[in-house]
Coordinates of N, CA and C in Angstrom, one line a residue:
M1 N 218.3 -187.6 -4.3 CA 217.2 -186.8 -4.0 C 216.6 -186.2 -5.2
P2 N 215.2 -186.3 -5.5 CA 214.6 -185.7 -6.6 C 214.7 -184.2 -6.5
P3 N 214.8 -183.5 -7.7 CA 214.8 -182.1 -7.6 C 213.5 -181.5 -7.1
A4 N 213.6 -180.3 -6.4 CA 212.4 -179.7 -5.9 C 211.5 -179.2 -7.0
T5 N 210.2 -179.3 -6.8 CA 209.3 -178.8 -7.7 C 208.6 -177.6 -7.2
Y6 N 208.3 -176.7 -8.2 CA 207.6 -175.5 -7.8 C 206.5 -175.2 -8.8
H7 N 205.5 -174.4 -8.4 CA 204.5 -174.0 -9.4 C 204.1 -172.6 -9.1
A8 N 203.7 -171.9 -10.1 CA 203.4 -170.5 -10.0 C 201.9 -170.2 -10.2
R9 N 201.4 -169.2 -9.6 CA 200.0 -168.8 -9.7 C 199.8 -167.3 -9.2
R10 N 198.6 -166.8 -9.4 CA 198.4 -165.5 -8.9 C 198.3 -165.4 -7.4
A11 N 198.8 -164.4 -6.8 CA 198.8 -164.3 -5.3 C 197.4 -164.1 -4.8
T12 N 197.1 -164.7 -3.7 CA 195.8 -164.5 -3.0 C 196.0 -164.0 -1.6
I13 N 195.0 -163.7 -0.9 CA 195.1 -163.1 0.5 C 195.8 -164.2 1.4
D14 N 195.7 -165.4 1.1 CA 196.3 -166.4 1.9 C 197.9 -166.3 1.8
D15 N 198.4 -165.7 0.8 CA 199.8 -165.6 0.7 C 200.4 -164.3 1.3
L16 N 199.5 -163.4 1.8 CA 199.9 -162.1 2.2 C 200.9 -162.2 3.4
A17 N 200.7 -163.0 4.4 CA 201.7 -163.1 5.5 C 203.1 -163.4 5.0
Q18 N 203.2 -164.4 4.1 CA 204.5 -164.8 3.6 C 205.1 -163.8 2.7
L19 N 204.2 -163.1 1.9 CA 204.7 -162.1 1.1 C 205.2 -160.9 1.9
R20 N 204.5 -160.6 2.9 CA 204.9 -159.5 3.8 C 206.3 -159.7 4.4
A21 N 206.6 -160.9 4.8 CA 207.9 -161.3 5.4 C 208.9 -161.2 4.3
L22 N 208.6 -161.6 3.1 CA 209.5 -161.6 2.0 C 209.9 -160.2 1.6
W23 N 208.9 -159.3 1.5 CA 209.1 -157.9 1.2 C 209.9 -157.2 2.3
Q24 N 209.6 -157.5 3.5 CA 210.4 -156.9 4.6 C 211.9 -157.3 4.5
A25 N 212.1 -158.6 4.2 CA 213.5 -159.0 4.0 C 214.2 -158.3 2.9
M26 N 213.5 -157.9 1.9 CA 214.0 -157.3 0.7 C 214.0 -155.7 0.8
N27 N 213.5 -155.2 2.0 CA 213.4 -153.8 2.2 C 212.6 -153.1 1.2
F28 N 211.5 -153.7 0.8 CA 210.5 -153.2 -0.1 C 209.5 -152.4 0.7
P29 N 208.7 -151.5 0.1 CA 207.7 -150.7 0.8 C 206.5 -151.6 1.1
V30 N 206.5 -152.3 2.2 CA 205.5 -153.3 2.5 C 204.1 -152.7 2.5
A31 N 203.9 -151.6 3.1 CA 202.5 -151.1 3.3 C 201.9 -150.8 1.9
D32 N 202.7 -150.3 1.0 CA 202.2 -150.0 -0.3 C 201.9 -151.3 -1.1
L33 N 202.8 -152.3 -1.0 CA 202.6 -153.5 -1.8 C 201.5 -154.4 -1.2
E34 N 201.2 -154.3 0.0 CA 200.0 -155.0 0.6 C 198.7 -154.6 -0.2
K35 N 198.6 -153.3 -0.5 CA 197.4 -152.8 -1.2 C 197.4 -153.3 -2.6
R36 N 198.5 -153.7 -3.1 CA 198.6 -154.1 -4.5 C 198.8 -155.6 -4.7
L37 N 198.3 -156.4 -3.8 CA 198.5 -157.8 -3.7 C 198.1 -158.5 -5.0
T38 N 197.0 -158.1 -5.6 CA 196.6 -158.8 -6.8 C 197.5 -158.6 -8.0
E39 N 198.5 -157.7 -7.9 CA 199.4 -157.5 -9.0 C 200.5 -158.6 -9.1
F40 N 200.5 -159.4 -8.0 CA 201.7 -160.3 -7.9 C 201.4 -161.7 -8.3
Q41 N 202.4 -162.3 -8.9 CA 202.4 -163.7 -9.2 C 203.4 -164.3 -8.2
V42 N 203.1 -165.5 -7.7 CA 203.9 -166.1 -6.7 C 204.3 -167.5 -7.1
A43 N 205.5 -168.0 -6.7 CA 206.0 -169.3 -6.9 C 206.0 -170.1 -5.6
L44 N 205.5 -171.2 -5.6 CA 205.4 -172.0 -4.3 C 206.1 -173.3 -4.4
D45 N 206.6 -173.8 -3.3 CA 207.2 -175.2 -3.3 C 206.2 -176.2 -3.0
A46 N 206.6 -177.4 -2.9 CA 205.6 -178.5 -2.8 C 204.9 -178.4 -1.5
E47 N 205.4 -177.7 -0.5 CA 204.7 -177.6 0.8 C 203.8 -176.3 0.8
G48 N 203.8 -175.6 -0.3 CA 202.9 -174.4 -0.3 C 203.6 -173.1 0.2
R49 N 204.9 -173.2 0.4 CA 205.6 -172.0 0.8 C 206.0 -171.1 -0.4
V50 N 205.8 -169.8 -0.2 CA 206.2 -168.8 -1.2 C 207.7 -168.7 -1.3
V51 N 208.3 -169.1 -2.4 CA 209.7 -169.0 -2.6 C 210.1 -167.8 -3.5
G52 N 209.2 -167.3 -4.2 CA 209.5 -166.2 -5.0 C 208.2 -165.4 -5.5
A53 N 208.4 -164.2 -5.9 CA 207.2 -163.4 -6.3 C 207.7 -162.3 -7.2
V54 N 206.8 -161.8 -8.1 CA 207.1 -160.7 -8.9 C 205.8 -160.0 -9.2
G55 N 205.8 -158.7 -9.3 CA 204.6 -157.9 -9.6 C 204.5 -157.5 -11.0
L56 N 203.2 -157.3 -11.5 CA 203.0 -156.8 -12.8 C 201.9 -155.7 -12.7
Q57 N 202.2 -154.5 -12.9 CA 201.3 -153.4 -12.8 C 200.9 -152.9 -14.2
F58 N 199.6 -152.5 -14.4 CA 199.1 -152.1 -15.7 C 198.9 -150.6 -15.8
A59 N 199.2 -150.0 -16.9 CA 198.8 -148.6 -17.1 C 198.9 -148.3 -18.6
E60 N 197.8 -147.7 -19.2 CA 197.8 -147.4 -20.6 C 198.1 -148.5 -21.5
K61 N 197.6 -149.7 -21.2 CA 197.8 -150.9 -22.0 C 199.3 -151.3 -22.0
Q62 N 200.0 -151.0 -21.0 CA 201.4 -151.4 -20.9 C 201.6 -152.0 -19.5
G63 N 202.6 -152.8 -19.3 CA 202.8 -153.6 -18.1 C 204.2 -153.3 -17.5
L64 N 204.2 -153.1 -16.2 CA 205.5 -152.9 -15.5 C 205.8 -154.1 -14.6
I65 N 206.9 -154.8 -14.9 CA 207.4 -155.9 -14.0 C 208.2 -155.3 -12.9
H66 N 207.8 -155.6 -11.6 CA 208.4 -154.9 -10.5 C 208.5 -155.7 -9.3
Y67 N 209.4 -155.3 -8.4 CA 209.5 -155.9 -7.1 C 209.7 -157.4 -7.1
E68 N 210.6 -157.8 -7.9 CA 211.0 -159.3 -7.9 C 211.6 -159.6 -6.6
A69 N 211.2 -160.7 -6.0 CA 211.8 -161.1 -4.7 C 211.8 -162.6 -4.5
F70 N 212.8 -163.1 -3.8 CA 213.0 -164.5 -3.6 C 213.4 -164.8 -2.1
A71 N 212.8 -165.8 -1.5 CA 213.2 -166.2 -0.2 C 214.6 -166.8 -0.2
D72 N 214.9 -167.4 -1.3 CA 216.2 -168.1 -1.4 C 216.6 -167.9 -2.9
F73 N 217.6 -167.1 -3.1 CA 218.0 -166.8 -4.5 C 218.6 -168.0 -5.2
S74 N 218.9 -169.1 -4.5 CA 219.4 -170.3 -5.1 C 218.4 -170.9 -6.0
V75 N 217.1 -170.6 -5.8 CA 216.1 -171.2 -6.6 C 215.6 -170.3 -7.7
A76 N 216.2 -169.1 -7.7 CA 215.7 -168.0 -8.6 C 215.7 -168.5 -10.1
E77 N 216.8 -169.1 -10.5 CA 216.9 -169.5 -11.9 C 215.9 -170.6 -12.3
T78 N 215.5 -171.3 -11.3 CA 214.5 -172.4 -11.5 C 213.1 -171.8 -11.6
V79 N 212.8 -170.9 -10.7 CA 211.5 -170.3 -10.5 C 211.1 -169.2 -11.5
R80 N 212.1 -168.4 -11.9 CA 211.9 -167.3 -12.8 C 211.1 -167.6 -14.1
P81 N 211.5 -168.7 -14.8 CA 210.7 -169.1 -16.0 C 209.3 -169.3 -15.8
Q82 N 208.9 -169.8 -14.6 CA 207.5 -170.0 -14.3 C 206.8 -168.7 -14.0
L83 N 207.5 -167.8 -13.3 CA 206.9 -166.5 -13.1 C 206.8 -165.7 -14.4
W84 N 207.8 -165.8 -15.2 CA 207.7 -165.2 -16.5 C 206.6 -165.7 -17.3
E85 N 206.3 -166.9 -17.3 CA 205.2 -167.5 -18.1 C 203.9 -166.9 -17.5
R86 N 203.8 -166.8 -16.2 CA 202.6 -166.2 -15.6 C 202.4 -164.7 -16.0
V87 N 203.5 -164.0 -16.0 CA 203.5 -162.6 -16.4 C 203.0 -162.4 -17.8
Q88 N 203.5 -163.3 -18.7 CA 203.1 -163.2 -20.2 C 201.6 -163.5 -20.3
Q89 N 201.2 -164.5 -19.6 CA 199.7 -164.8 -19.7 C 198.9 -163.7 -19.1
A90 N 199.3 -163.1 -18.0 CA 198.5 -162.0 -17.5 C 198.5 -160.8 -18.4
A91 N 199.6 -160.5 -19.1 CA 199.7 -159.4 -20.0 C 198.8 -159.7 -21.2
K92 N 198.8 -160.9 -21.7 CA 197.9 -161.3 -22.8 C 196.5 -161.1 -22.5
N93 N 196.1 -161.6 -21.3 CA 194.7 -161.5 -20.8 C 194.2 -160.1 -20.7
N94 N 195.1 -159.2 -20.5 CA 194.8 -157.7 -20.3 C 195.1 -156.9 -21.5
G95 N 195.4 -157.5 -22.6 CA 195.6 -156.8 -23.8 C 196.8 -155.8 -23.8
I96 N 197.8 -156.2 -23.1 CA 199.1 -155.4 -23.0 C 199.9 -155.5 -24.3
F97 N 200.4 -154.4 -24.8 CA 201.2 -154.4 -26.0 C 202.7 -154.2 -25.7
R98 N 203.0 -153.7 -24.5 CA 204.4 -153.5 -24.2 C 204.7 -153.7 -22.7
L99 N 205.8 -154.4 -22.4 CA 206.3 -154.6 -21.0 C 207.5 -153.8 -20.7
W100 N 207.6 -153.4 -19.4 CA 208.7 -152.6 -19.0 C 209.2 -153.2 -17.7
T101 N 210.5 -153.0 -17.4 CA 211.1 -153.3 -16.1 C 212.4 -152.6 -15.9
C102 N 212.7 -152.4 -14.6 CA 214.0 -151.9 -14.3 C 214.7 -152.9 -13.4
E103 N 214.2 -154.1 -13.4 CA 214.9 -155.2 -12.7 C 216.2 -155.5 -13.3
A104 N 217.3 -155.7 -12.5 CA 218.6 -155.8 -13.0 C 219.1 -157.2 -13.4
A105 N 218.3 -158.3 -13.0 CA 218.8 -159.6 -13.2 C 218.9 -159.9 -14.7
P106 N 220.0 -160.6 -15.1 CA 220.2 -160.9 -16.5 C 219.1 -161.7 -17.2
F107 N 218.3 -162.4 -16.3 CA 217.2 -163.2 -16.8 C 216.3 -162.4 -17.7
W108 N 216.0 -161.2 -17.3 CA 215.0 -160.4 -18.1 C 215.5 -160.0 -19.4
S109 N 216.8 -159.8 -19.6 CA 217.3 -159.6 -20.9 C 217.3 -160.8 -21.8
H110 N 217.5 -162.0 -21.1 CA 217.4 -163.3 -21.8 C 216.0 -163.5 -22.3
C111 N 215.0 -162.9 -21.7 CA 213.6 -163.1 -22.1 C 213.2 -162.2 -23.3
G112 N 214.2 -161.3 -23.7 CA 213.9 -160.5 -24.8 C 213.7 -159.0 -24.5
L113 N 213.7 -158.7 -23.2 CA 213.6 -157.2 -22.9 C 215.0 -156.6 -23.2
V114 N 214.9 -155.4 -23.9 CA 216.1 -154.7 -24.3 C 216.1 -153.3 -23.8
P115 N 217.3 -152.7 -23.7 CA 217.3 -151.3 -23.2 C 216.4 -150.4 -24.1
A116 N 215.7 -149.5 -23.4 CA 214.7 -148.7 -24.1 C 215.5 -147.5 -24.8
T117 N 215.2 -147.2 -26.0 CA 215.8 -146.1 -26.7 C 215.0 -144.8 -26.2
P118 N 215.6 -143.6 -26.4 CA 215.0 -142.4 -26.1 C 213.6 -142.3 -26.7
E119 N 213.5 -142.7 -28.0 CA 212.2 -142.6 -28.6 C 211.1 -143.5 -27.9
V120 N 211.5 -144.7 -27.6 CA 210.6 -145.7 -26.9 C 210.3 -145.2 -25.5
L121 N 211.3 -144.6 -24.8 CA 211.0 -144.1 -23.5 C 209.9 -143.0 -23.4
N122 N 209.7 -142.4 -24.5 CA 208.6 -141.4 -24.6 C 207.3 -142.0 -24.4
R123 N 207.2 -143.3 -24.6 CA 205.9 -144.0 -24.5 C 205.7 -144.6 -23.1
L124 N 206.7 -144.4 -22.2 CA 206.6 -144.9 -20.8 C 205.5 -144.1 -20.1
P125 N 204.5 -144.8 -19.5 CA 203.4 -144.1 -18.8 C 204.0 -143.1 -17.8
A126 N 203.3 -142.0 -17.6 CA 203.8 -140.9 -16.8 C 204.0 -141.4 -15.3
Q127 N 203.1 -142.2 -14.9 CA 203.2 -142.6 -13.4 C 204.4 -143.5 -13.1
W128 N 205.1 -144.0 -14.1 CA 206.3 -144.8 -13.9 C 207.6 -144.0 -14.1
R129 N 207.4 -142.8 -14.5 CA 208.6 -141.9 -14.8 C 209.1 -141.3 -13.5
G130 N 210.2 -140.6 -13.6 CA 210.8 -139.9 -12.5 C 212.0 -140.7 -11.8
K131 N 212.3 -141.8 -12.4 CA 213.4 -142.6 -11.8 C 214.5 -142.6 -12.8
E132 N 215.7 -142.3 -12.3 CA 216.9 -142.4 -13.2 C 217.4 -143.9 -13.1
V133 N 216.8 -144.7 -13.9 CA 217.1 -146.2 -13.9 C 217.3 -146.6 -15.3
R134 N 217.8 -147.8 -15.5 CA 218.0 -148.4 -16.8 C 216.7 -149.2 -17.1
W135 N 216.0 -148.6 -18.0 CA 214.7 -149.3 -18.4 C 214.9 -150.3 -19.5
L136 N 214.3 -151.5 -19.3 CA 214.2 -152.5 -20.3 C 212.8 -152.6 -20.8
T137 N 212.6 -153.0 -22.0 CA 211.3 -153.0 -22.6 C 211.2 -154.1 -23.6
L138 N 209.9 -154.6 -23.8 CA 209.7 -155.6 -24.8 C 208.3 -155.4 -25.4
Q139 N 208.3 -155.2 -26.7 CA 207.0 -155.0 -27.4 C 206.3 -156.4 -27.6
L140 N 205.1 -156.6 -27.1 CA 204.5 -157.9 -27.3 C 203.6 -157.9 -28.5
R141 N 203.1 -156.8 -28.9 CA 202.3 -156.8 -30.1 C 202.2 -155.3 -30.6
E142 N 201.7 -155.1 -31.8 CA 201.6 -153.8 -32.4 C 200.6 -152.9 -31.5
E143 N 201.1 -151.7 -31.3 CA 200.2 -150.8 -30.5 C 199.1 -150.3 -31.5
I144 N 197.9 -150.3 -31.0 CA 196.8 -149.8 -31.7 C 196.7 -148.3 -31.4
P145 N 197.0 -147.4 -32.4 CA 197.0 -146.0 -32.1 C 195.6 -145.5 -31.6
V146 N 195.6 -144.6 -30.7 CA 194.3 -144.0 -30.2 C 194.1 -142.8 -31.0
T147 N 193.2 -142.8 -31.9 CA 193.0 -141.7 -32.8 C 191.9 -140.7 -32.3
H148 N 191.1 -141.1 -31.3 CA 190.1 -140.3 -30.8 C 190.2 -140.3 -29.3
S149 N 190.1 -139.2 -28.7 CA 190.0 -139.1 -27.2 C 188.6 -139.5 -26.7
V150 N 188.5 -139.7 -25.4 CA 187.2 -140.1 -24.9 C 186.2 -138.9 -25.2
E151 N 186.7 -137.7 -25.0 CA 185.9 -136.5 -25.3 C 185.3 -136.5 -26.8
Q152 N 186.2 -136.9 -27.7 CA 185.9 -136.9 -29.1 C 184.8 -138.0 -29.4
E153 N 185.0 -139.1 -28.7 CA 184.1 -140.2 -28.9 C 182.7 -139.9 -28.3
F154 N 182.8 -139.2 -27.2 CA 181.5 -138.7 -26.6 C 180.8 -137.7 -27.5
E155 N 181.6 -136.8 -28.1 CA 181.0 -135.8 -29.0 C 180.4 -136.5 -30.2
R156 N 181.0 -137.5 -30.7 CA 180.5 -138.2 -31.9 C 179.2 -138.9 -31.5
F157 N 179.2 -139.5 -30.3 CA 177.9 -140.1 -29.9 C 176.8 -139.1 -29.7
M158 N 177.1 -138.0 -29.1 CA 176.1 -137.0 -28.9 C 175.6 -136.4 -30.3
A159 N 176.5 -136.2 -31.2 CA 176.1 -135.8 -32.5 C 175.1 -136.7 -33.2
A160 N 175.5 -138.0 -33.1 CA 174.6 -139.0 -33.7 C 173.2 -139.0 -33.0
E161 N 173.2 -138.9 -31.7 CA 172.0 -138.8 -31.0 C 171.1 -137.6 -31.4
R162 N 171.8 -136.5 -31.6 CA 171.1 -135.3 -32.0 C 170.5 -135.5 -33.4
Q163 N 171.2 -136.1 -34.3 CA 170.7 -136.4 -35.6 C 169.4 -137.3 -35.6
R164 N 169.5 -138.4 -34.7 CA 168.4 -139.3 -34.6 C 167.2 -138.5 -34.0
T165 N 167.5 -137.6 -33.0 CA 166.4 -136.9 -32.4 C 165.7 -135.9 -33.4
Q166 N 166.6 -135.3 -34.2 CA 166.1 -134.4 -35.2 C 165.2 -135.1 -36.3
A167 N 165.7 -136.3 -36.7 CA 164.9 -137.1 -37.6 C 163.6 -137.5 -37.1
T168 N 163.6 -137.9 -35.8 CA 162.3 -138.2 -35.1 C 161.4 -137.1 -35.0
L169 N 161.9 -135.9 -34.7 CA 161.0 -134.7 -34.6 C 160.5 -134.3 -36.0
E170 N 161.3 -134.4 -37.0 CA 160.8 -134.1 -38.4 C 159.7 -135.1 -38.8
Q171 N 159.9 -136.4 -38.5 CA 158.9 -137.4 -38.8 C 157.6 -137.1 -38.0
A172 N 157.7 -136.7 -36.8 CA 156.6 -136.4 -36.0 C 155.8 -135.2 -36.5
K173 N 156.6 -134.2 -37.0 CA 156.1 -133.0 -37.6 C 155.3 -133.3 -38.8
L174 N 155.9 -134.2 -39.7 CA 155.2 -134.6 -40.9 C 153.9 -135.3 -40.6
I175 N 153.9 -136.2 -39.6 CA 152.7 -136.9 -39.3 C 151.6 -136.0 -38.8
K176 N 152.1 -135.0 -38.0 CA 151.1 -134.0 -37.4 C 150.5 -133.2 -38.6
T177 N 151.3 -132.8 -39.6 CA 150.8 -132.0 -40.7 C 149.8 -132.9 -41.5
L178 N 150.2 -134.1 -41.8 CA 149.3 -135.0 -42.5 C 148.0 -135.2 -41.8
A179 N 148.1 -135.3 -40.4 CA 146.9 -135.5 -39.6 C 146.0 -134.3 -39.7
T180 N 146.6 -133.1 -39.7 CA 145.9 -131.8 -39.8 C 145.2 -131.7 -41.1
I181 N 145.9 -132.0 -42.2 CA 145.3 -132.0 -43.5 C 144.1 -132.9 -43.6
L182 N 144.3 -134.1 -43.1 CA 143.2 -135.1 -43.1 C 142.0 -134.6 -42.3
A183 N 142.3 -134.0 -41.1 CA 141.2 -133.5 -40.4 C 140.4 -132.4 -41.1
I184 N 141.2 -131.6 -41.8 CA 140.5 -130.5 -42.5 C 139.7 -131.1 -43.7
I185 N 140.2 -132.1 -44.3 CA 139.5 -132.7 -45.4 C 138.2 -133.4 -44.9
L186 N 138.3 -134.1 -43.7 CA 137.1 -134.7 -43.1 C 136.1 -133.7 -42.7
A187 N 136.6 -132.6 -42.1 CA 135.7 -131.5 -41.7 C 135.0 -130.9 -42.9
G188 N 135.8 -130.7 -44.0 CA 135.2 -130.2 -45.2 C 134.1 -131.1 -45.7
G189 N 134.4 -132.4 -45.7 CA 133.5 -133.4 -46.2 C 132.2 -133.4 -45.4
V190 N 132.4 -133.3 -44.1 CA 131.2 -133.2 -43.2 C 130.3 -132.0 -43.5
I191 N 131.0 -130.9 -43.7 CA 130.3 -129.6 -44.0 C 129.5 -129.7 -45.4
V192 N 130.2 -130.3 -46.3 CA 129.6 -130.5 -47.7 C 128.4 -131.4 -47.6
V193 N 128.5 -132.5 -46.8 CA 127.4 -133.4 -46.7 C 126.3 -132.8 -45.9
G194 N 126.6 -132.0 -44.9 CA 125.6 -131.3 -44.1 C 124.8 -130.3 -45.0
V195 N 125.6 -129.6 -45.8 CA 124.9 -128.6 -46.7 C 124.0 -129.3 -47.7
Y196 N 124.5 -130.4 -48.2 CA 123.7 -131.2 -49.2 C 122.4 -131.6 -48.6
F197 N 122.5 -132.2 -47.4 CA 121.2 -132.7 -46.8 C 120.3 -131.5 -46.4
L198 N 120.9 -130.4 -46.0 CA 120.0 -129.3 -45.7 C 119.3 -128.8 -47.0
S199 N 120.0 -128.8 -48.1 CA 119.4 -128.3 -49.3 C 118.4 -129.2 -49.8
R200 N 118.4 -130.5 -49.4 CA 117.4 -131.4 -49.8 C 116.1 -131.4 -49.0
Q201 N 116.1 -130.7 -47.9 CA 115.0 -130.6 -47.1 C 113.9 -129.7 -47.7
P202 N 112.6 -130.1 -47.8 CA 111.6 -129.2 -48.4 C 111.4 -127.9 -47.6
L203 N 111.1 -126.8 -48.3 CA 110.9 -125.6 -47.6 C 109.5 -125.6 -46.9
P204 N 109.4 -125.0 -45.7 CA 108.1 -125.0 -45.1 C 107.0 -124.2 -45.8
L205 N 105.8 -124.6 -45.9 CA 104.7 -123.9 -46.6 C 104.3 -122.7 -45.8
A206 N 104.0 -121.6 -46.6 CA 103.6 -120.4 -45.9 C 102.2 -120.5 -45.4
P207 N 101.8 -119.9 -44.3 CA 100.5 -120.0 -43.7 C 99.5 -119.3 -44.5

């Protein structure tokens, strides 16, 4: 008999019923995970049945591998590499620089995830903290340090806008001054010409 074939892809609404049954069998928080369906990658057999799934949540440009589940753990070692490939692609597409997991299967250590040191644990997003678990982590690429907060960037933008506005006002003021001077010159010219023509008019003869 030829070996069973599987393929992995992102979960869709069509997978929800099977995922719900899978999560219930694993005693996972089904109601919560249903709302996070798009976080999951699923592995399917040739008949389209979901045989495995794993979630990948994003926060602060980091990814959390969570709630790994299998309908039959005998296929786990065959399916995990495909799910891992999907996880890596999703992380790359979202610009993730570090992955985390507290999954206990040896497979994740074989993928390069290592126990997090206290220093590295300080980088764990706050929303994932609070659990006394063994965290594994893998740095995918160099972290780009955030040197400016959103507020600082906004202030820089507003300062630049103020400078541009001030330059525009000064330019408008200069144009107005030049226009005023030109108007005075023109008015003076008109007066001079008027006086000249009036001076050229012959005086009326006395009666």
